[in-house]
Amino acid sequence: MKIKSLLLVFLILSSGLSCSRLMPNQDMFDPETLRKVFAAVKENEIGKKPLHEIEITDHEVYFATRTERYVYSRGYLRQAISKSLGESKPFQLTEVDSFDLDKALSTALEFAKKNSYLKNPEANRIVIHKQSVSRDDNLVSNVGKHRDAMRCEIYLADSDSQAQYTTNLQGAIVDVAETNAKPHLNFRDVNQMQKSLAEIKPLFGGKLSVLSLRIGIENFSFTALDPKNPNERNYYRMNSHEFLRAQEDDPNSVMKEAERIIKEAERRVRMPPTPDPVFFNVDEIDFSLIPKVMQKTLETVKMSGAKVGSITIEIPRSKKTAEIEWQVNAYGDRSEKETVTFDKQGNLKNAN
């Protein structure tokens, strides 16, 4: 009798295992299927614990706590091998209810069209977790003000390239991996510069006023006011990934402290105050002058093997005129440096 009972248990377990294997794979990148998976897991004990990560692949969804990891596949939830979760923060499964999988995937695939190395990209993995972020989801405001936010990392791949994009739960792109393969862009090309600025201006309400604009070869940067906090200056940088990054003020943080010290000294000795920084609309810049000022610079400098390093466009604070100037830095083959200055129309002013 005991042997018959053990045989019966074995047959039941084998039948259950066989049924799970016979069940068809589910498409976990289908929004409706994923919603059903989340609903099923919420009824399980693991769905009530603080999670640190949800990982979605073609046919499986992994749910990880700090110490345990489970996988949902073919209608069953079972324990899986755990893995390191880094500095992820805990969250409840209910916090993911607003996740718009369809929007997140379509947004990432649309952004990926900018990358010519990705021919026919498809999603192969999605990771949802909570992390500390240092700006609003609009990319340009509250820079440096840390908060916790849910993030969705979408990994795309084709036959020989891959890319990673991060969205919020509503599907808006909030970060692009620096490791993405991407053709290098030339921001000294007039059309590329105008195209990139046209994409940036809506983030600032349609009008972008800057304190200065610096154009490199494969990136450009500018200092502008935070749209939500007009008293705060932020430093923004656009590179070949065509994604705007930000940090507080400018890279030379000592400049802000220097300004404070100068103003305090002027107040004490009753000197005429140094003019405040002057912001100007980028629409005032004639970017068609880029090749002209570069060529004129190389003709003006007296260095052998001269090459243009960077172009800075700003209104000098030390001069009475409130007119835009172009300052073009050139370097020689012996590491010498000369700066050639042009007026708003691209006419040569001086070289030093």
Short mmCIF file of C-alpha atoms in Angstrom, two decimals:
data_model
loop_
_atom_site.label_atom_id
_atom_site.label_comp_id
_atom_site.label_asym_id
_atom_site.label_seq_id
_atom_site.Cartn_x
_atom_site.Cartn_y
_atom_site.Cartn_z
CA MET A 1 0.00 0.00 0.00
CA LYS A 2 2.87 2.36 0.88
CA ILE A 3 4.49 1.72 -2.50
CA LYS A 4 1.19 2.48 -4.27
CA SER A 5 0.86 5.79 -2.37
CA LEU A 6 4.38 6.86 -3.29
CA LEU A 7 3.70 5.91 -6.90
CA LEU A 8 0.53 7.99 -6.89
CA VAL A 9 2.38 11.04 -5.51
CA PHE A 10 5.07 10.59 -8.14
CA LEU A 11 2.48 10.40 -10.92
CA ILE A 12 0.73 13.56 -9.68
CA LEU A 13 4.01 15.52 -9.49
CA SER A 14 5.07 14.23 -12.87
CA SER A 15 1.71 15.16 -14.33
CA GLY A 16 1.98 18.72 -12.97
CA LEU A 17 5.51 19.11 -14.30
CA SER A 18 4.50 17.74 -17.67
CA CYS A 19 1.53 20.11 -17.86
CA SER A 20 3.77 23.10 -17.17
CA ARG A 21 6.14 21.96 -19.88
CA LEU A 22 3.28 21.41 -22.32
CA MET A 23 1.83 24.87 -21.72
CA PRO A 24 2.82 27.27 -24.51
CA ASN A 25 5.31 30.07 -23.87
CA GLN A 26 3.71 33.41 -23.10
CA ASP A 27 4.78 36.64 -24.79
CA MET A 28 5.80 38.72 -21.78
CA PHE A 29 6.33 41.82 -23.95
CA ASP A 30 2.57 41.83 -24.59
CA PRO A 31 1.01 44.45 -22.25
CA GLU A 32 -2.12 42.40 -21.50
CA THR A 33 -0.11 39.26 -20.72
CA LEU A 34 2.18 41.22 -18.40
CA ARG A 35 -0.80 42.72 -16.56
CA LYS A 36 -2.15 39.20 -15.95
CA VAL A 37 1.25 38.05 -14.66
CA PHE A 38 1.44 40.98 -12.23
CA ALA A 39 -2.12 40.25 -11.03
CA ALA A 40 -1.30 36.58 -10.44
CA VAL A 41 1.92 37.35 -8.54
CA LYS A 42 0.11 39.89 -6.31
CA GLU A 43 -1.92 36.96 -4.95
CA ASN A 44 1.29 35.15 -4.03
CA GLU A 45 3.38 35.80 -0.93
CA ILE A 46 6.28 37.13 -3.02
CA GLY A 47 3.94 39.76 -4.52
CA LYS A 48 3.35 41.24 -1.08
CA LYS A 49 7.04 41.58 -0.15
CA PRO A 50 9.23 44.62 -0.91
CA LEU A 51 10.80 44.00 -4.32
CA HIS A 52 14.15 45.27 -5.59
CA GLU A 53 13.85 44.35 -9.25
CA ILE A 54 11.50 43.02 -11.91
CA GLU A 55 13.16 41.61 -15.01
CA ILE A 56 11.12 40.84 -18.13
CA THR A 57 12.37 38.64 -20.97
CA ASP A 58 10.59 37.14 -23.97
CA HIS A 59 8.87 34.34 -22.05
CA GLU A 60 9.72 34.89 -18.39
CA VAL A 61 9.29 37.51 -15.67
CA TYR A 62 11.64 37.53 -12.65
CA PHE A 63 10.70 39.06 -9.29
CA ALA A 64 13.57 39.71 -6.86
CA THR A 65 13.59 40.70 -3.21
CA ARG A 66 16.87 41.51 -1.47
CA THR A 67 17.44 37.81 -0.72
CA GLU A 68 15.16 35.81 -3.01
CA ARG A 69 14.36 35.60 -6.72
CA TYR A 70 11.38 33.98 -8.43
CA VAL A 71 10.51 33.40 -12.06
CA TYR A 72 7.03 33.32 -13.59
CA SER A 73 6.80 31.19 -16.73
CA ARG A 74 4.06 29.18 -18.47
CA GLY A 75 1.55 30.02 -15.76
CA TYR A 76 3.75 28.96 -12.82
CA LEU A 77 5.84 30.84 -10.26
CA ARG A 78 8.94 29.07 -8.98
CA GLN A 79 12.14 29.98 -7.18
CA ALA A 80 15.13 31.01 -9.31
CA ILE A 81 18.83 31.60 -8.75
CA SER A 82 19.41 34.92 -6.97
CA LYS A 83 21.77 37.60 -8.27
CA SER A 84 23.44 40.80 -7.10
CA LEU A 85 21.09 43.79 -7.12
CA GLY A 86 23.59 46.58 -6.48
CA GLU A 87 22.15 49.66 -4.76
CA SER A 88 18.54 49.10 -5.83
CA LYS A 89 15.84 50.44 -3.53
CA PRO A 90 12.77 48.51 -2.30
CA PHE A 91 9.33 49.04 -3.84
CA GLN A 92 5.92 47.37 -3.80
CA LEU A 93 4.51 45.57 -6.84
CA THR A 94 1.51 47.92 -6.69
CA GLU A 95 3.85 50.83 -7.54
CA VAL A 96 4.24 49.32 -11.01
CA ASP A 97 0.50 49.39 -11.76
CA SER A 98 0.93 52.53 -13.89
CA PHE A 99 3.69 50.97 -16.03
CA ASP A 100 2.87 51.59 -19.71
CA LEU A 101 4.81 48.77 -21.41
CA ASP A 102 3.48 49.59 -24.87
CA LYS A 103 4.51 53.26 -24.62
CA ALA A 104 7.92 52.47 -23.13
CA LEU A 105 8.78 50.00 -25.89
CA SER A 106 7.55 52.22 -28.72
CA THR A 107 9.39 55.27 -27.31
CA ALA A 108 12.67 53.36 -26.99
CA LEU A 109 12.36 51.91 -30.49
CA GLU A 110 11.60 55.36 -31.90
CA PHE A 111 14.62 56.90 -30.16
CA ALA A 112 16.75 54.02 -31.44
CA LYS A 113 16.04 55.14 -35.02
CA LYS A 114 18.63 57.89 -34.43
CA ASN A 115 21.26 55.17 -34.14
CA SER A 116 22.14 53.97 -37.62
CA TYR A 117 24.09 51.02 -36.18
CA LEU A 118 20.77 49.47 -35.10
CA LYS A 119 19.16 48.11 -38.25
CA ASN A 120 16.15 46.17 -36.93
CA PRO A 121 16.29 46.43 -33.13
CA GLU A 122 14.02 44.40 -30.88
CA ALA A 123 13.62 44.36 -27.12
CA ASN A 124 15.34 41.41 -25.46
CA ARG A 125 15.15 42.47 -21.80
CA ILE A 126 13.41 45.03 -19.59
CA VAL A 127 14.43 45.76 -15.98
CA ILE A 128 12.19 47.73 -13.61
CA HIS A 129 13.61 49.08 -10.35
CA LYS A 130 13.63 52.12 -8.06
CA GLN A 131 16.68 54.38 -7.99
CA SER A 132 17.87 57.78 -6.84
CA VAL A 133 17.63 60.42 -9.59
CA SER A 134 18.93 64.00 -9.63
CA ARG A 135 16.54 65.87 -11.93
CA ASP A 136 12.92 65.94 -13.00
CA ASP A 137 11.68 63.68 -15.76
CA ASN A 138 11.55 66.75 -18.04
CA LEU A 139 15.38 66.45 -18.01
CA VAL A 140 16.11 70.13 -17.35
CA SER A 141 14.62 71.05 -13.95
CA ASN A 142 15.50 70.51 -10.28
CA VAL A 143 19.00 69.45 -11.24
CA GLY A 144 20.97 68.15 -8.26
CA LYS A 145 17.84 67.64 -6.14
CA HIS A 146 17.82 63.90 -5.41
CA ARG A 147 14.66 61.83 -5.12
CA ASP A 148 13.64 58.19 -5.54
CA ALA A 149 11.84 57.25 -8.75
CA MET A 150 10.78 54.12 -10.59
CA ARG A 151 12.80 53.46 -13.73
CA CYS A 152 12.49 51.03 -16.61
CA GLU A 153 15.67 50.00 -18.44
CA ILE A 154 14.97 48.73 -21.95
CA TYR A 155 17.64 46.70 -23.72
CA LEU A 156 17.40 46.61 -27.51
CA ALA A 157 19.49 44.50 -29.85
CA ASP A 158 19.80 43.41 -33.47
CA SER A 159 22.21 40.95 -35.04
CA ASP A 160 25.42 42.75 -34.05
CA SER A 161 24.58 45.87 -31.99
CA GLN A 162 22.75 46.70 -28.80
CA ALA A 163 21.54 49.77 -26.94
CA GLN A 164 20.04 50.66 -23.57
CA TYR A 165 17.37 53.30 -22.92
CA THR A 166 15.74 54.25 -19.62
CA THR A 167 12.13 55.42 -19.32
CA ASN A 168 9.86 56.34 -16.46
CA LEU A 169 6.76 54.21 -15.86
CA GLN A 170 4.78 56.43 -18.25
CA GLY A 171 7.17 55.58 -21.09
CA ALA A 172 9.12 58.85 -21.47
CA ILE A 173 12.87 58.59 -22.14
CA VAL A 174 14.81 59.86 -19.11
CA ASP A 175 18.30 58.51 -19.84
CA VAL A 176 20.42 56.95 -22.57
CA ALA A 177 23.37 54.66 -21.84
CA GLU A 178 26.75 56.20 -22.65
CA THR A 179 27.89 52.77 -23.82
CA ASN A 180 25.45 52.70 -26.73
CA ALA A 181 27.11 52.33 -30.11
CA LYS A 182 26.41 55.54 -31.95
CA PRO A 183 27.89 57.25 -35.03
CA HIS A 184 29.83 60.34 -33.97
CA LEU A 185 28.03 63.56 -34.83
CA ASN A 186 29.76 66.76 -35.89
CA PHE A 187 28.19 69.71 -34.10
CA ARG A 188 30.29 72.12 -36.15
CA ASP A 189 28.03 71.16 -39.01
CA VAL A 190 25.47 73.96 -39.26
CA ASN A 191 22.51 71.68 -40.01
CA GLN A 192 23.30 69.29 -37.15
CA MET A 193 23.65 72.15 -34.68
CA GLN A 194 20.35 73.71 -35.71
CA LYS A 195 18.58 70.34 -35.62
CA SER A 196 19.80 69.55 -32.11
CA LEU A 197 18.84 72.97 -30.71
CA ALA A 198 15.39 72.66 -32.30
CA GLU A 199 14.90 69.43 -30.31
CA ILE A 200 16.14 71.01 -27.08
CA LYS A 201 14.13 74.25 -27.09
CA PRO A 202 10.74 72.62 -26.32
CA LEU A 203 12.24 71.34 -23.04
CA PHE A 204 12.70 74.99 -22.02
CA GLY A 205 9.23 76.09 -23.06
CA GLY A 206 10.13 76.88 -26.68
CA LYS A 207 12.68 79.58 -25.86
CA LEU A 208 16.26 78.86 -24.85
CA SER A 209 18.28 81.68 -23.29
CA VAL A 210 21.89 80.91 -22.42
CA LEU A 211 24.76 82.56 -20.59
CA SER A 212 27.25 80.96 -22.95
CA LEU A 213 27.32 78.26 -25.60
CA ARG A 214 30.41 76.14 -26.24
CA ILE A 215 30.68 74.04 -29.41
CA GLY A 216 33.14 71.15 -29.54
CA ILE A 217 33.54 68.59 -32.29
CA GLU A 218 31.28 65.82 -30.97
CA ASN A 219 29.39 67.75 -28.29
CA PHE A 220 28.15 71.18 -27.28
CA SER A 221 27.27 72.63 -23.89
CA PHE A 222 25.58 75.69 -22.45
CA THR A 223 24.66 77.36 -19.17
CA ALA A 224 20.97 78.21 -18.79
CA LEU A 225 18.40 78.94 -16.09
CA ASP A 226 16.32 76.13 -14.63
CA PRO A 227 12.81 76.57 -16.16
CA LYS A 228 11.14 75.74 -12.82
CA ASN A 229 13.64 77.56 -10.61
CA PRO A 230 14.65 80.86 -12.30
CA ASN A 231 17.27 81.62 -9.64
CA GLU A 232 19.22 78.46 -10.39
CA ARG A 233 21.75 78.10 -13.20
CA ASN A 234 22.45 74.67 -14.68
CA TYR A 235 25.08 73.35 -17.04
CA TYR A 236 23.73 71.26 -19.92
CA ARG A 237 25.63 69.08 -22.37
CA MET A 238 24.55 67.36 -25.60
CA ASN A 239 26.72 64.64 -27.12
CA SER A 240 26.51 62.21 -30.02
CA HIS A 241 23.77 60.22 -28.29
CA GLU A 242 21.54 63.28 -28.82
CA PHE A 243 20.45 63.18 -25.19
CA LEU A 244 20.65 66.27 -22.99
CA ARG A 245 22.53 65.79 -19.72
CA ALA A 246 22.61 68.28 -16.87
CA GLN A 247 24.48 69.21 -13.72
CA GLU A 248 24.34 72.13 -11.33
CA ASP A 249 25.83 75.38 -12.64
CA ASP A 250 28.98 74.87 -14.75
CA PRO A 251 31.87 72.37 -14.49
CA ASN A 252 34.10 75.05 -12.95
CA SER A 253 32.14 75.34 -9.72
CA VAL A 254 34.75 77.74 -8.38
CA MET A 255 33.37 80.36 -10.77
CA LYS A 256 30.21 80.77 -8.75
CA GLU A 257 32.17 81.22 -5.52
CA ALA A 258 34.55 83.63 -7.27
CA GLU A 259 31.59 85.77 -8.35
CA ARG A 260 30.37 85.92 -4.76
CA ILE A 261 33.81 86.95 -3.45
CA ILE A 262 34.21 89.66 -6.11
CA LYS A 263 30.80 91.15 -5.38
CA GLU A 264 31.52 91.15 -1.64
CA ALA A 265 34.89 92.91 -2.22
CA GLU A 266 33.24 95.51 -4.49
CA ARG A 267 30.63 96.20 -1.83
CA ARG A 268 33.26 96.77 0.85
CA VAL A 269 35.46 99.16 -1.13
CA ARG A 270 32.52 100.76 -2.93
CA MET A 271 33.83 99.89 -6.37
CA PRO A 272 31.51 99.97 -9.38
CA PRO A 273 29.79 96.59 -9.37
CA THR A 274 30.78 93.99 -11.96
CA PRO A 275 27.94 93.60 -14.48
CA ASP A 276 25.68 90.62 -13.90
CA PRO A 277 25.88 87.74 -16.38
CA VAL A 278 23.90 88.44 -19.53
CA PHE A 279 21.65 85.76 -20.95
CA PHE A 280 20.67 85.82 -24.61
CA ASN A 281 18.34 83.87 -26.89
CA VAL A 282 20.09 81.21 -28.99
CA ASP A 283 17.94 82.40 -31.91
CA GLU A 284 20.20 85.45 -32.00
CA ILE A 285 23.14 83.26 -33.05
CA ASP A 286 23.86 82.93 -36.76
CA PHE A 287 25.18 79.37 -36.88
CA SER A 288 25.95 79.68 -40.58
CA LEU A 289 29.04 81.61 -39.41
CA ILE A 290 30.66 78.48 -37.95
CA PRO A 291 32.71 77.53 -41.05
CA LYS A 292 33.60 81.19 -41.68
CA VAL A 293 35.02 81.89 -38.20
CA MET A 294 36.86 78.57 -38.18
CA GLN A 295 38.53 79.28 -41.52
CA LYS A 296 39.38 82.88 -40.57
CA THR A 297 40.88 81.68 -37.29
CA LEU A 298 43.24 79.28 -39.05
CA GLU A 299 44.27 82.06 -41.42
CA THR A 300 44.89 84.48 -38.52
CA VAL A 301 46.85 82.47 -35.97
CA LYS A 302 50.63 82.20 -36.30
CA MET A 303 51.05 78.61 -35.14
CA SER A 304 52.22 75.71 -37.26
CA GLY A 305 49.75 72.84 -37.65
CA ALA A 306 46.95 74.90 -36.08
CA LYS A 307 43.57 73.27 -35.44
CA VAL A 308 40.36 74.69 -33.99
CA GLY A 309 39.70 73.36 -30.50
CA SER A 310 36.42 74.91 -29.36
CA ILE A 311 34.06 77.78 -30.13
CA THR A 312 32.47 79.80 -27.32
CA ILE A 313 29.60 82.22 -27.98
CA GLU A 314 28.70 84.67 -25.20
CA ILE A 315 28.23 88.31 -24.22
CA PRO A 316 31.43 89.38 -22.38
CA ARG A 317 30.76 90.83 -18.92
CA SER A 318 33.94 92.91 -18.91
CA LYS A 319 32.87 95.06 -21.87
CA LYS A 320 30.31 97.84 -22.06
CA THR A 321 28.66 96.50 -25.19
CA ALA A 322 25.94 93.88 -24.80
CA GLU A 323 26.75 92.23 -28.12
CA ILE A 324 27.39 88.56 -28.76
CA GLU A 325 30.99 87.58 -29.41
CA TRP A 326 32.49 84.45 -30.95
CA GLN A 327 35.70 83.25 -29.28
CA VAL A 328 37.52 80.56 -31.26
CA ASN A 329 40.35 78.67 -29.56
CA ALA A 330 43.06 77.21 -31.76
CA TYR A 331 45.97 74.95 -30.82
CA GLY A 332 49.31 74.45 -32.57
CA ASP A 333 51.33 71.28 -32.98
CA ARG A 334 53.50 72.34 -30.01
CA SER A 335 50.49 72.76 -27.70
CA GLU A 336 50.43 76.55 -28.14
CA LYS A 337 47.06 78.24 -27.82
CA GLU A 338 45.58 81.36 -29.41
CA THR A 339 42.09 82.83 -29.16
CA VAL A 340 40.54 84.74 -32.04
CA THR A 341 37.48 86.91 -31.36
CA PHE A 342 34.70 87.80 -33.82
CA ASP A 343 31.65 90.01 -33.52
CA LYS A 344 28.05 88.90 -33.95
CA GLN A 345 28.32 89.14 -37.76
CA GLY A 346 31.53 87.11 -37.88
CA ASN A 347 33.89 90.05 -38.42
CA LEU A 348 37.38 89.69 -36.95
CA LYS A 349 37.92 91.76 -33.76
CA ASN A 350 41.23 90.60 -32.32
CA ALA A 351 43.56 87.68 -31.73
CA ASN A 352 45.71 86.87 -28.70
#
